[in-house]
Tab-separated table of C-alpha atoms in Angstrom:
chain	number	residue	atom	x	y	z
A	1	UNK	CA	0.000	0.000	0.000
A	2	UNK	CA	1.630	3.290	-1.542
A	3	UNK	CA	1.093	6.554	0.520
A	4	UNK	CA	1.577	8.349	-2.169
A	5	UNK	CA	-1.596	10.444	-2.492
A	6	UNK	CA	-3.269	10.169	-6.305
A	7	UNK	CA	-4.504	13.597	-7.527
A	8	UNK	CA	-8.197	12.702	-8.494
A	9	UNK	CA	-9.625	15.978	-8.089
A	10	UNK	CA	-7.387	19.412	-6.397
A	11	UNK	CA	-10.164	19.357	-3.486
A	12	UNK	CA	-9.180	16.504	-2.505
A	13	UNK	CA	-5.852	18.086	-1.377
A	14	UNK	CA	-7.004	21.100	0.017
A	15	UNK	CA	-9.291	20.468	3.293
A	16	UNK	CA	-10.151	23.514	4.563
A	17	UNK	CA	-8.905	27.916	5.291
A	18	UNK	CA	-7.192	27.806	8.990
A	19	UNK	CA	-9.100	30.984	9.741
A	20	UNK	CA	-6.727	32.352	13.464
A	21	UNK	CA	-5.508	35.841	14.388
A	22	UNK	CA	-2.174	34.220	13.799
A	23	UNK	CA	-2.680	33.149	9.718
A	24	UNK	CA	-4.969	36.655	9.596
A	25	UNK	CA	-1.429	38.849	10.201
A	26	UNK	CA	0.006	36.524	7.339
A	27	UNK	CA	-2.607	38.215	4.594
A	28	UNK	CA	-1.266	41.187	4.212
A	29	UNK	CA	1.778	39.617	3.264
A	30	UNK	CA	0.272	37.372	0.510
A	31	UNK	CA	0.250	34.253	3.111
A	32	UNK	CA	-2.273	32.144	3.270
A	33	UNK	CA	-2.923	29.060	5.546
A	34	UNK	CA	-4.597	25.677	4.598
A	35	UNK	CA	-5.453	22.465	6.250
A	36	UNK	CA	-4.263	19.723	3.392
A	37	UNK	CA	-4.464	16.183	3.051
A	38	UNK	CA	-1.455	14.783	5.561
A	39	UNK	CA	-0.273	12.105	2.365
A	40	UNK	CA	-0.134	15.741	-0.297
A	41	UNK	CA	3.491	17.041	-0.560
A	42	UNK	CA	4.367	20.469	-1.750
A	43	UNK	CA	4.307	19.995	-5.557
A	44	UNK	CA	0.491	18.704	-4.972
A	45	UNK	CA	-0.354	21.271	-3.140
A	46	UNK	CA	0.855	23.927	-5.572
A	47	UNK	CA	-0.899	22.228	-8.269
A	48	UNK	CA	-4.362	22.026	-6.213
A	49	UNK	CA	-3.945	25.966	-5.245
A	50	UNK	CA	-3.368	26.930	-9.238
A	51	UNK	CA	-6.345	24.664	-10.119
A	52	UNK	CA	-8.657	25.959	-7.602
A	53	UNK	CA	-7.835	29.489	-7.104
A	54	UNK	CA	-6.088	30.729	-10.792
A	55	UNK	CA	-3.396	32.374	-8.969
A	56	UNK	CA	0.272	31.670	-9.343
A	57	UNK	CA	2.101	29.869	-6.138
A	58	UNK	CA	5.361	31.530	-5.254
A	59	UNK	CA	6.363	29.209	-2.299
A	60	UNK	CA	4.582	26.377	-0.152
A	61	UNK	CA	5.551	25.931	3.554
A	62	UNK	CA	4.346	22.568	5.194
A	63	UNK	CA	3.811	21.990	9.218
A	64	UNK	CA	2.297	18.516	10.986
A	65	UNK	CA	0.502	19.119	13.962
A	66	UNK	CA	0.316	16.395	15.802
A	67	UNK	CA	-3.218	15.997	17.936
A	68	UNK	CA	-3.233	16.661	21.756
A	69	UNK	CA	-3.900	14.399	24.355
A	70	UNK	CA	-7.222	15.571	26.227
A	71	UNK	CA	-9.031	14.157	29.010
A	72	UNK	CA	-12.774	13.227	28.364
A	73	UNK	CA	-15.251	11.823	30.257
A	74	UNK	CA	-14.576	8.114	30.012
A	75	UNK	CA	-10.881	8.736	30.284
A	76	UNK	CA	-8.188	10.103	27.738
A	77	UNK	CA	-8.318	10.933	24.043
A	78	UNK	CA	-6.339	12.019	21.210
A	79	UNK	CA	-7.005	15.014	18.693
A	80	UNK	CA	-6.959	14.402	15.392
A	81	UNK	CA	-3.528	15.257	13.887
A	82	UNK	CA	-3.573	17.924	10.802
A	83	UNK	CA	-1.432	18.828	8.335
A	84	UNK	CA	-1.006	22.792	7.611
A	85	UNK	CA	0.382	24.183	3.832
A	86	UNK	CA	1.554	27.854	4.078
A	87	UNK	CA	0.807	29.419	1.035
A	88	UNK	CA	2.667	32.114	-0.437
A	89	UNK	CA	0.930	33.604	-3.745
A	90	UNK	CA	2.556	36.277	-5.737
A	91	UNK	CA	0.662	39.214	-7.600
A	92	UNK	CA	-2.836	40.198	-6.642
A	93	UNK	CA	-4.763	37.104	-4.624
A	94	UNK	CA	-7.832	37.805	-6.441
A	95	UNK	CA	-10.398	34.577	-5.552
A	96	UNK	CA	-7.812	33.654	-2.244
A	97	UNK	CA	-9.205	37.477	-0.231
A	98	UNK	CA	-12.814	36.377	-0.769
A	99	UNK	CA	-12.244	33.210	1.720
A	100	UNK	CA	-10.298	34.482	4.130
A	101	UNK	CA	-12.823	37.459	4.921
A	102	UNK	CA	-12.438	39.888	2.198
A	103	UNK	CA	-10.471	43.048	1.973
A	104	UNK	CA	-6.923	43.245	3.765
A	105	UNK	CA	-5.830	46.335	5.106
């Protein structure tokens, strides 16, 4: 069993914005922050973003966040871990502003 992730369809890739006050101070320098699929390396990501968004990647920074240990009810639990991409775009964002809230000052 490969882990290799097979690019069916880019939304696949791409989860979901991380919408923080932390990846909000990265918009106004062209940053923005994704939850991807943990198997998707860079070039997959870059390809998904193009697809998805028309706008040209400049850079892609990856972090894994591995889920915390919590106490529940019945005893203890695990979070679910994530993978983050770090997107830098170049030019004008266009499609990317509309997501993460609009208009960046």
């Amino acid at each position: 069993m490969s882990s290799e992730v097979t690019v069916a369809d880019p939304r696949d890739i791409i989860i979901k914005p991380v919408i923080s006050e932390k990846t909000y101070t990265l918009l106004g320098e062209g940053k923005y922050t994704f939850e991807v699929d943990p198997r998707a390396n860079k070039s997959h990501i870059k390809i998904a973003i193009k697809e998805i968004f028309d706008v040209d990647v400049k850079s892609v920074n990856t972090l894994n966040r591995s889920g915390k240990r919590k106490r529940t009810r019945t005893g203890w639990g695990q979070r679910k871990s994530v993978k983050h991409a770090i997107v830098t775009v170049e030019g004008d964002p266009g499609r990317l502003g509309e997501i993460f809230g609009g208009q960046i000052a």
